[in-house]
PDB file of C-alpha atoms in Angstrom:
ATOM      1  CA  ASP A1349     -64.790 -17.922 130.927  1.00  0.00           C
ATOM      2  CA  ALA A1350     -68.821 -18.382 130.779  1.00  0.00           C
ATOM      3  CA  GLY A1351     -69.141 -14.746 129.079  1.00  0.00           C
ATOM      4  CA  ILE A1352     -72.749 -13.803 128.174  1.00  0.00           C
ATOM      5  CA  THR A1353     -75.500 -15.526 129.205  1.00  0.00           C
ATOM      6  CA  GLN A1354     -79.361 -15.272 129.289  1.00  0.00           C
ATOM      7  CA  SER A1355     -82.207 -17.796 130.948  1.00  0.00           C
ATOM      8  CA  PRO A1356     -84.045 -19.073 130.259  1.00  0.00           C
ATOM      9  CA  ARG A1357     -83.750 -19.743 126.966  1.00  0.00           C
ATOM     10  CA  TYR A1358     -87.722 -20.630 125.861  1.00  0.00           C
ATOM     11  CA  LYS A1359     -89.889 -19.374 127.887  1.00  0.00           C
ATOM     12  CA  ILE A1360     -93.822 -19.708 127.347  1.00  0.00           C
ATOM     13  CA  THR A1361     -96.394 -17.647 129.029  1.00  0.00           C
ATOM     14  CA  GLU A1362    -100.742 -15.764 129.123  1.00  0.00           C
ATOM     15  CA  THR A1363    -101.546 -13.057 128.403  1.00  0.00           C
ATOM     16  CA  GLY A1364    -101.192 -10.872 131.716  1.00  0.00           C
ATOM     17  CA  ARG A1365     -98.649 -12.504 133.463  1.00  0.00           C
ATOM     18  CA  GLN A1366     -95.670 -10.936 134.626  1.00  0.00           C
ATOM     19  CA  VAL A1367     -92.232 -12.239 133.248  1.00  0.00           C
ATOM     20  CA  THR A1368     -88.273 -11.715 134.205  1.00  0.00           C
ATOM     21  CA  LEU A1369     -85.917 -12.012 131.980  1.00  0.00           C
ATOM     22  CA  MET A1370     -82.834 -12.569 133.187  1.00  0.00           C
ATOM     23  CA  CYS A1371     -79.232 -11.791 132.403  1.00  0.00           C
ATOM     24  CA  HIS A1372     -75.580 -11.922 133.617  1.00  0.00           C
ATOM     25  CA  GLN A1373     -72.254 -11.056 132.056  1.00  0.00           C
ATOM     26  CA  THR A1374     -68.623 -12.016 133.161  1.00  0.00           C
ATOM     27  CA  TRP A1375     -67.138 -10.056 131.039  1.00  0.00           C
ATOM     28  CA  SER A1376     -67.694  -6.321 134.009  1.00  0.00           C
ATOM     29  CA  HIS A1377     -68.555  -4.912 131.108  1.00  0.00           C
ATOM     30  CA  SER A1378     -70.213  -0.916 131.709  1.00  0.00           C
ATOM     31  CA  TYR A1379     -72.812  -1.425 129.193  1.00  0.00           C
ATOM     32  CA  MET A1380     -75.680  -3.567 128.525  1.00  0.00           C
ATOM     33  CA  PHE A1381     -78.089  -3.923 126.110  1.00  0.00           C
ATOM     34  CA  TRP A1382     -81.852  -5.657 125.169  1.00  0.00           C
ATOM     35  CA  TYR A1383     -82.712  -6.328 122.005  1.00  0.00           C
ATOM     36  CA  ARG A1384     -85.820  -8.175 120.594  1.00  0.00           C
ATOM     37  CA  GLN A1385     -86.040  -9.726 116.773  1.00  0.00           C
ATOM     38  CA  ASP A1386     -88.900 -10.643 115.149  1.00  0.00           C
ATOM     39  CA  LEU A1387     -89.387 -11.026 112.167  1.00  0.00           C
ATOM     40  CA  GLY A1388     -90.177  -8.504 109.074  1.00  0.00           C
ATOM     41  CA  HIS A1389     -88.189  -5.982 111.356  1.00  0.00           C
ATOM     42  CA  GLY A1390     -84.509  -7.257 112.431  1.00  0.00           C
ATOM     43  CA  LEU A1391     -83.297  -6.466 115.553  1.00  0.00           C
ATOM     44  CA  ARG A1392     -84.840  -3.363 117.754  1.00  0.00           C
ATOM     45  CA  LEU A1393     -82.666  -1.939 120.395  1.00  0.00           C
ATOM     46  CA  ILE A1394     -85.151  -2.265 123.979  1.00  0.00           C
ATOM     47  CA  TYR A1395     -83.397  -0.707 126.609  1.00  0.00           C
ATOM     48  CA  TYR A1396     -79.576  -0.276 127.179  1.00  0.00           C
ATOM     49  CA  SER A1397     -77.641   0.859 130.977  1.00  0.00           C
ATOM     50  CA  ALA A1398     -74.837   2.478 130.862  1.00  0.00           C
ATOM     51  CA  ALA A1399     -73.183   1.411 134.438  1.00  0.00           C
ATOM     52  CA  ALA A1400     -75.197   0.788 137.122  1.00  0.00           C
ATOM     53  CA  ASP A1401     -78.556   1.988 138.607  1.00  0.00           C
ATOM     54  CA  ILE A1402     -78.331   4.165 135.463  1.00  0.00           C
ATOM     55  CA  THR A1403     -80.399   3.198 132.347  1.00  0.00           C
ATOM     56  CA  ASP A1404     -82.545   4.820 129.339  1.00  0.00           C
ATOM     57  CA  LYS A1405     -84.905   4.192 126.797  1.00  0.00           C
ATOM     58  CA  GLY A1406     -84.433   2.730 123.616  1.00  0.00           C
ATOM     59  CA  GLU A1407     -86.094   2.026 119.950  1.00  0.00           C
ATOM     60  CA  VAL A1408     -89.030  -0.472 121.497  1.00  0.00           C
ATOM     61  CA  PRO A1409     -89.120   0.481 125.641  1.00  0.00           C
ATOM     62  CA  ASP A1410     -93.208  -0.109 125.690  1.00  0.00           C
ATOM     63  CA  GLY A1411     -94.386  -2.949 128.470  1.00  0.00           C
ATOM     64  CA  TYR A1412     -90.886  -3.573 128.829  1.00  0.00           C
ATOM     65  CA  VAL A1413     -89.136  -2.680 132.861  1.00  0.00           C
ATOM     66  CA  VAL A1414     -84.978  -2.744 132.968  1.00  0.00           C
ATOM     67  CA  SER A1415     -83.090  -2.750 136.135  1.00  0.00           C
ATOM     68  CA  ARG A1416     -79.798  -2.748 137.157  1.00  0.00           C
ATOM     69  CA  SER A1417     -78.615  -2.778 140.514  1.00  0.00           C
ATOM     70  CA  LYS A1418     -75.019  -4.763 139.444  1.00  0.00           C
ATOM     71  CA  THR A1419     -72.556  -4.621 136.988  1.00  0.00           C
ATOM     72  CA  GLU A1420     -73.009  -7.983 135.441  1.00  0.00           C
ATOM     73  CA  ASN A1421     -76.819  -8.302 135.846  1.00  0.00           C
ATOM     74  CA  PHE A1422     -79.086  -6.524 133.485  1.00  0.00           C
ATOM     75  CA  PRO A1423     -82.801  -8.071 134.134  1.00  0.00           C
ATOM     76  CA  LEU A1424     -85.517  -7.435 131.395  1.00  0.00           C
ATOM     77  CA  THR A1425     -89.574  -7.484 132.982  1.00  0.00           C
ATOM     78  CA  LEU A1426     -92.733  -7.754 130.949  1.00  0.00           C
ATOM     79  CA  GLU A1427     -94.757  -6.072 133.178  1.00  0.00           C
ATOM     80  CA  SER A1428     -98.442  -7.764 131.797  1.00  0.00           C
ATOM     81  CA  ALA A1429     -97.626  -9.927 128.693  1.00  0.00           C
ATOM     82  CA  THR A1430     -99.207  -9.519 125.892  1.00  0.00           C
ATOM     83  CA  ARG A1431     -99.168 -11.305 122.261  1.00  0.00           C
ATOM     84  CA  SER A1432     -97.257  -8.719 120.651  1.00  0.00           C
ATOM     85  CA  GLN A1433     -93.990  -9.358 122.777  1.00  0.00           C
ATOM     86  CA  THR A1434     -93.489 -12.984 121.230  1.00  0.00           C
ATOM     87  CA  SER A1435     -90.148 -12.790 120.133  1.00  0.00           C
ATOM     88  CA  VAL A1436     -86.817 -13.439 120.918  1.00  0.00           C
ATOM     89  CA  TYR A1437     -85.220 -11.584 123.045  1.00  0.00           C
ATOM     90  CA  PHE A1438     -81.640 -10.883 122.874  1.00  0.00           C
ATOM     91  CA  CYS A1439     -79.030  -9.412 125.651  1.00  0.00           C
ATOM     92  CA  ALA A1440     -75.612  -7.755 124.873  1.00  0.00           C
ATOM     93  CA  SER A1441     -73.332  -6.136 126.551  1.00  0.00           C
ATOM     94  CA  SER A1442     -69.894  -3.962 125.484  1.00  0.00           C
ATOM     95  CA  VAL A1443     -66.770  -2.440 127.105  1.00  0.00           C
ATOM     96  CA  ARG A1444     -67.328   1.300 126.979  1.00  0.00           C
ATOM     97  CA  ALA A1445     -68.093   4.126 125.023  1.00  0.00           C
ATOM     98  CA  GLY A1446     -65.669   5.816 122.141  1.00  0.00           C
ATOM     99  CA  VAL A1447     -64.565   4.450 119.081  1.00  0.00           C
ATOM    100  CA  GLY A1448     -62.732   1.334 119.543  1.00  0.00           C
ATOM    101  CA  SER A1449     -63.906   0.016 122.306  1.00  0.00           C
ATOM    102  CA  ASP A1450     -67.777  -0.263 121.594  1.00  0.00           C
ATOM    103  CA  GLU A1451     -68.188  -3.406 119.984  1.00  0.00           C
ATOM    104  CA  GLN A1452     -71.405  -5.697 120.912  1.00  0.00           C
ATOM    105  CA  PHE A1453     -71.652  -9.062 122.397  1.00  0.00           C
ATOM    106  CA  PHE A1454     -74.425 -10.610 121.999  1.00  0.00           C
ATOM    107  CA  GLY A1455     -75.925 -13.948 124.510  1.00  0.00           C
ATOM    108  CA  PRO A1456     -77.801 -16.751 123.057  1.00  0.00           C
ATOM    109  CA  GLY A1457     -80.672 -15.312 123.170  1.00  0.00           C
ATOM    110  CA  THR A1458     -84.784 -16.623 125.174  1.00  0.00           C
ATOM    111  CA  ARG A1459     -87.145 -17.410 122.763  1.00  0.00           C
ATOM    112  CA  LEU A1460     -90.964 -15.904 124.659  1.00  0.00           C
ATOM    113  CA  THR A1461     -93.725 -16.701 123.569  1.00  0.00           C
ATOM    114  CA  VAL A1462     -97.372 -15.102 124.914  1.00  0.00           C
ATOM    115  CA  LEU A1463    -100.561 -16.915 124.560  1.00  0.00           C
TER     116      LEU A1463
ATOM    117  CA  GLY B1283     -82.794   8.009 112.906  1.00  0.00           C
ATOM    118  CA  ILE B1284     -79.968   5.919 111.240  1.00  0.00           C
ATOM    119  CA  GLN B1285     -81.471   3.855 107.912  1.00  0.00           C
ATOM    120  CA  VAL B1286     -79.488   0.697 107.280  1.00  0.00           C
ATOM    121  CA  GLU B1287     -79.754  -1.388 103.967  1.00  0.00           C
ATOM    122  CA  GLN B1288     -78.707  -5.066 103.208  1.00  0.00           C
ATOM    123  CA  SER B1289     -78.209  -6.127  99.971  1.00  0.00           C
ATOM    124  CA  PRO B1290     -79.369  -8.829  98.277  1.00  0.00           C
ATOM    125  CA  PRO B1291     -81.846 -10.339 101.237  1.00  0.00           C
ATOM    126  CA  ASP B1292     -81.612 -13.705  99.471  1.00  0.00           C
ATOM    127  CA  LEU B1293     -78.038 -15.445  97.921  1.00  0.00           C
ATOM    128  CA  ILE B1294     -78.208 -18.707  97.014  1.00  0.00           C
ATOM    129  CA  LEU B1295     -74.917 -20.181  96.090  1.00  0.00           C
ATOM    130  CA  GLN B1296     -73.026 -23.522  95.117  1.00  0.00           C
ATOM    131  CA  GLU B1297     -70.194 -24.725  98.152  1.00  0.00           C
ATOM    132  CA  GLY B1298     -66.780 -23.192  97.092  1.00  0.00           C
ATOM    133  CA  ALA B1299     -68.330 -20.178  95.488  1.00  0.00           C
ATOM    134  CA  ASN B1300     -67.112 -16.161  96.185  1.00  0.00           C
ATOM    135  CA  SER B1301     -70.177 -13.825  97.522  1.00  0.00           C
ATOM    136  CA  THR B1302     -70.584  -9.860  98.542  1.00  0.00           C
ATOM    137  CA  LEU B1303     -72.264  -8.553 101.059  1.00  0.00           C
ATOM    138  CA  ARG B1304     -73.677  -4.822 101.149  1.00  0.00           C
ATOM    139  CA  CYS B1305     -74.834  -2.600 103.553  1.00  0.00           C
ATOM    140  CA  ASN B1306     -75.771   1.012 102.686  1.00  0.00           C
ATOM    141  CA  PHE B1307     -76.378   3.249 105.757  1.00  0.00           C
ATOM    142  CA  SER B1308     -77.659   6.881 105.861  1.00  0.00           C
ATOM    143  CA  ASP B1309     -75.407   8.937 107.882  1.00  0.00           C
ATOM    144  CA  SER B1310     -71.896   9.184 109.997  1.00  0.00           C
ATOM    145  CA  VAL B1311     -71.421   5.930 111.872  1.00  0.00           C
ATOM    146  CA  ASN B1312     -68.495   5.444 115.142  1.00  0.00           C
ATOM    147  CA  ASN B1313     -69.413   1.889 114.759  1.00  0.00           C
ATOM    148  CA  LEU B1314     -70.217  -0.192 112.086  1.00  0.00           C
ATOM    149  CA  GLN B1315     -70.096  -4.395 113.373  1.00  0.00           C
ATOM    150  CA  TRP B1316     -71.409  -7.997 110.433  1.00  0.00           C
ATOM    151  CA  PHE B1317     -72.804 -10.537 112.420  1.00  0.00           C
ATOM    152  CA  HIS B1318     -73.834 -13.598 111.548  1.00  0.00           C
ATOM    153  CA  GLN B1319     -76.585 -15.070 113.087  1.00  0.00           C
ATOM    154  CA  ASN B1320     -76.635 -19.702 112.162  1.00  0.00           C
ATOM    155  CA  PRO B1321     -80.058 -21.873 112.245  1.00  0.00           C
ATOM    156  CA  TRP B1322     -79.283 -21.931 115.921  1.00  0.00           C
ATOM    157  CA  GLY B1323     -80.443 -18.080 116.383  1.00  0.00           C
ATOM    158  CA  GLN B1324     -76.591 -17.310 118.191  1.00  0.00           C
ATOM    159  CA  LEU B1325     -75.784 -13.844 116.716  1.00  0.00           C
ATOM    160  CA  ILE B1326     -71.588 -14.577 116.268  1.00  0.00           C
ATOM    161  CA  ASN B1327     -69.319 -11.614 116.355  1.00  0.00           C
ATOM    162  CA  LEU B1328     -67.657 -11.060 112.506  1.00  0.00           C
ATOM    163  CA  PHE B1329     -66.201  -7.612 112.479  1.00  0.00           C
ATOM    164  CA  TYR B1330     -65.940  -4.863 114.562  1.00  0.00           C
ATOM    165  CA  ILE B1331     -64.737  -1.815 111.188  1.00  0.00           C
ATOM    166  CA  PRO B1332     -65.979   1.959 111.849  1.00  0.00           C
ATOM    167  CA  SER B1333     -63.418   2.025 108.564  1.00  0.00           C
ATOM    168  CA  GLY B1334     -60.734   0.269 106.334  1.00  0.00           C
ATOM    169  CA  THR B1335     -59.908  -3.200 105.660  1.00  0.00           C
ATOM    170  CA  LYS B1336     -59.699  -6.232 107.528  1.00  0.00           C
ATOM    171  CA  GLN B1337     -59.499  -9.731 106.940  1.00  0.00           C
ATOM    172  CA  ASN B1338     -60.011 -13.043 109.353  1.00  0.00           C
ATOM    173  CA  GLY B1339     -59.645 -16.807 106.960  1.00  0.00           C
ATOM    174  CA  ARG B1340     -61.743 -16.572 104.386  1.00  0.00           C
ATOM    175  CA  LEU B1341     -64.029 -13.402 105.124  1.00  0.00           C
ATOM    176  CA  SER B1342     -62.817  -9.389 105.430  1.00  0.00           C
ATOM    177  CA  ALA B1343     -64.798  -7.004 105.021  1.00  0.00           C
ATOM    178  CA  THR B1344     -64.085  -3.594 103.760  1.00  0.00           C
ATOM    179  CA  THR B1345     -65.969   0.043 105.367  1.00  0.00           C
ATOM    180  CA  VAL B1346     -65.884   3.418 103.163  1.00  0.00           C
ATOM    181  CA  ALA B1347     -67.142   5.550 105.420  1.00  0.00           C
ATOM    182  CA  THR B1348     -67.021   8.564 103.712  1.00  0.00           C
ATOM    183  CA  GLU B1349     -69.565   6.475 101.105  1.00  0.00           C
ATOM    184  CA  ARG B1350     -71.660   5.162 104.068  1.00  0.00           C
ATOM    185  CA  TYR B1351     -71.328   1.433 103.061  1.00  0.00           C
ATOM    186  CA  SER B1352     -69.545  -1.789 103.833  1.00  0.00           C
ATOM    187  CA  LEU B1353     -68.885  -4.709 101.902  1.00  0.00           C
ATOM    188  CA  LEU B1354     -68.696  -8.127 103.922  1.00  0.00           C
ATOM    189  CA  TYR B1355     -66.681 -11.015 101.105  1.00  0.00           C
ATOM    190  CA  ILE B1356     -66.923 -14.745 102.211  1.00  0.00           C
ATOM    191  CA  SER B1357     -64.604 -16.609 100.208  1.00  0.00           C
ATOM    192  CA  SER B1358     -65.051 -20.994  99.008  1.00  0.00           C
ATOM    193  CA  SER B1359     -68.192 -20.709 100.877  1.00  0.00           C
ATOM    194  CA  GLN B1360     -68.816 -23.629 102.752  1.00  0.00           C
ATOM    195  CA  THR B1361     -72.439 -24.953 104.149  1.00  0.00           C
ATOM    196  CA  THR B1362     -72.128 -23.573 107.621  1.00  0.00           C
ATOM    197  CA  ASP B1363     -71.539 -19.926 106.495  1.00  0.00           C
ATOM    198  CA  SER B1364     -75.161 -20.472 106.134  1.00  0.00           C
ATOM    199  CA  GLY B1365     -77.207 -18.311 107.564  1.00  0.00           C
ATOM    200  CA  VAL B1366     -78.505 -14.445 107.619  1.00  0.00           C
ATOM    201  CA  TYR B1367     -75.043 -11.692 107.910  1.00  0.00           C
ATOM    202  CA  PHE B1368     -76.384  -8.725 109.312  1.00  0.00           C
ATOM    203  CA  CYS B1369     -75.020  -5.468 109.624  1.00  0.00           C
ATOM    204  CA  ALA B1370     -76.013  -3.250 112.850  1.00  0.00           C
ATOM    205  CA  VAL B1371     -73.877   0.924 113.716  1.00  0.00           C
ATOM    206  CA  ASP B1372     -74.581   3.259 115.726  1.00  0.00           C
ATOM    207  CA  ARG B1373     -73.603   7.003 115.615  1.00  0.00           C
ATOM    208  CA  GLY B1374     -71.862   7.236 119.053  1.00  0.00           C
ATOM    209  CA  ALA B1375     -74.412   6.737 121.278  1.00  0.00           C
ATOM    210  CA  GLN B1376     -73.375   2.561 122.057  1.00  0.00           C
ATOM    211  CA  LYS B1377     -77.782   2.254 120.246  1.00  0.00           C
ATOM    212  CA  LEU B1378     -77.144  -0.309 117.555  1.00  0.00           C
ATOM    213  CA  VAL B1379     -79.591  -0.199 114.252  1.00  0.00           C
ATOM    214  CA  PHE B1380     -79.328  -3.793 112.134  1.00  0.00           C
ATOM    215  CA  GLY B1381     -80.606  -3.812 108.920  1.00  0.00           C
ATOM    216  CA  GLN B1382     -82.873  -6.151 107.843  1.00  0.00           C
ATOM    217  CA  GLY B1383     -80.082  -9.080 106.992  1.00  0.00           C
ATOM    218  CA  THR B1384     -79.134 -11.044 103.629  1.00  0.00           C
ATOM    219  CA  ARG B1385     -79.520 -15.363 104.399  1.00  0.00           C
ATOM    220  CA  LEU B1386     -77.065 -16.633 102.253  1.00  0.00           C
ATOM    221  CA  THR B1387     -77.990 -20.810 102.370  1.00  0.00           C
ATOM    222  CA  ILE B1388     -75.048 -22.217 100.710  1.00  0.00           C
ATOM    223  CA  ASN B1389     -75.767 -25.798  98.744  1.00  0.00           C
ATOM    224  CA  PRO B1390     -73.915 -29.385  98.678  1.00  0.00           C
TER     225      PRO B1390
END
């Protein structure tokens, strides 16, 4: 059972380039999430998705685009990378909303450096 | 939005000691989770505990929802317990809000 995987695990890019981070889960969870982790800010929600073709903004969505054409995949795209987007990105998933069923499980993270 | 405060920010202990980590939150919550971020950066689920008490081996957690706090207890600490412990909450919209974490260092 692979669970939730992210690729690449490490990425170095340059300012202005487009970058896509991939997230794949094998649990058929309805909800998927993207967070970023920065020193001094902890983890913050970028975007989330309740189901295929349903996405919504989190706390820090500017500069990012998401899509979800299939339940198991939730790619995050930086359309024009900036140095401030250097961070560790975590993908997560949960079964569904509701008390007792909304525990989130996290992928291993992608460390992105924008030069 | 909801505020989450964790204390202490840093904790250094000798192997075998016990510890208590605290998480205070500013509003009612539907979900509260404790995570351990190990030295390799992986976030490991410890407890899903919006209320009540749970135990898993040397770790236990208690959430008193009416008083808006949660406690994580670690007994007989081991060096592998080192890392950062995060508390995270949400109010039912699936948007987890994380605390700043407690960095735990267990010395041999």
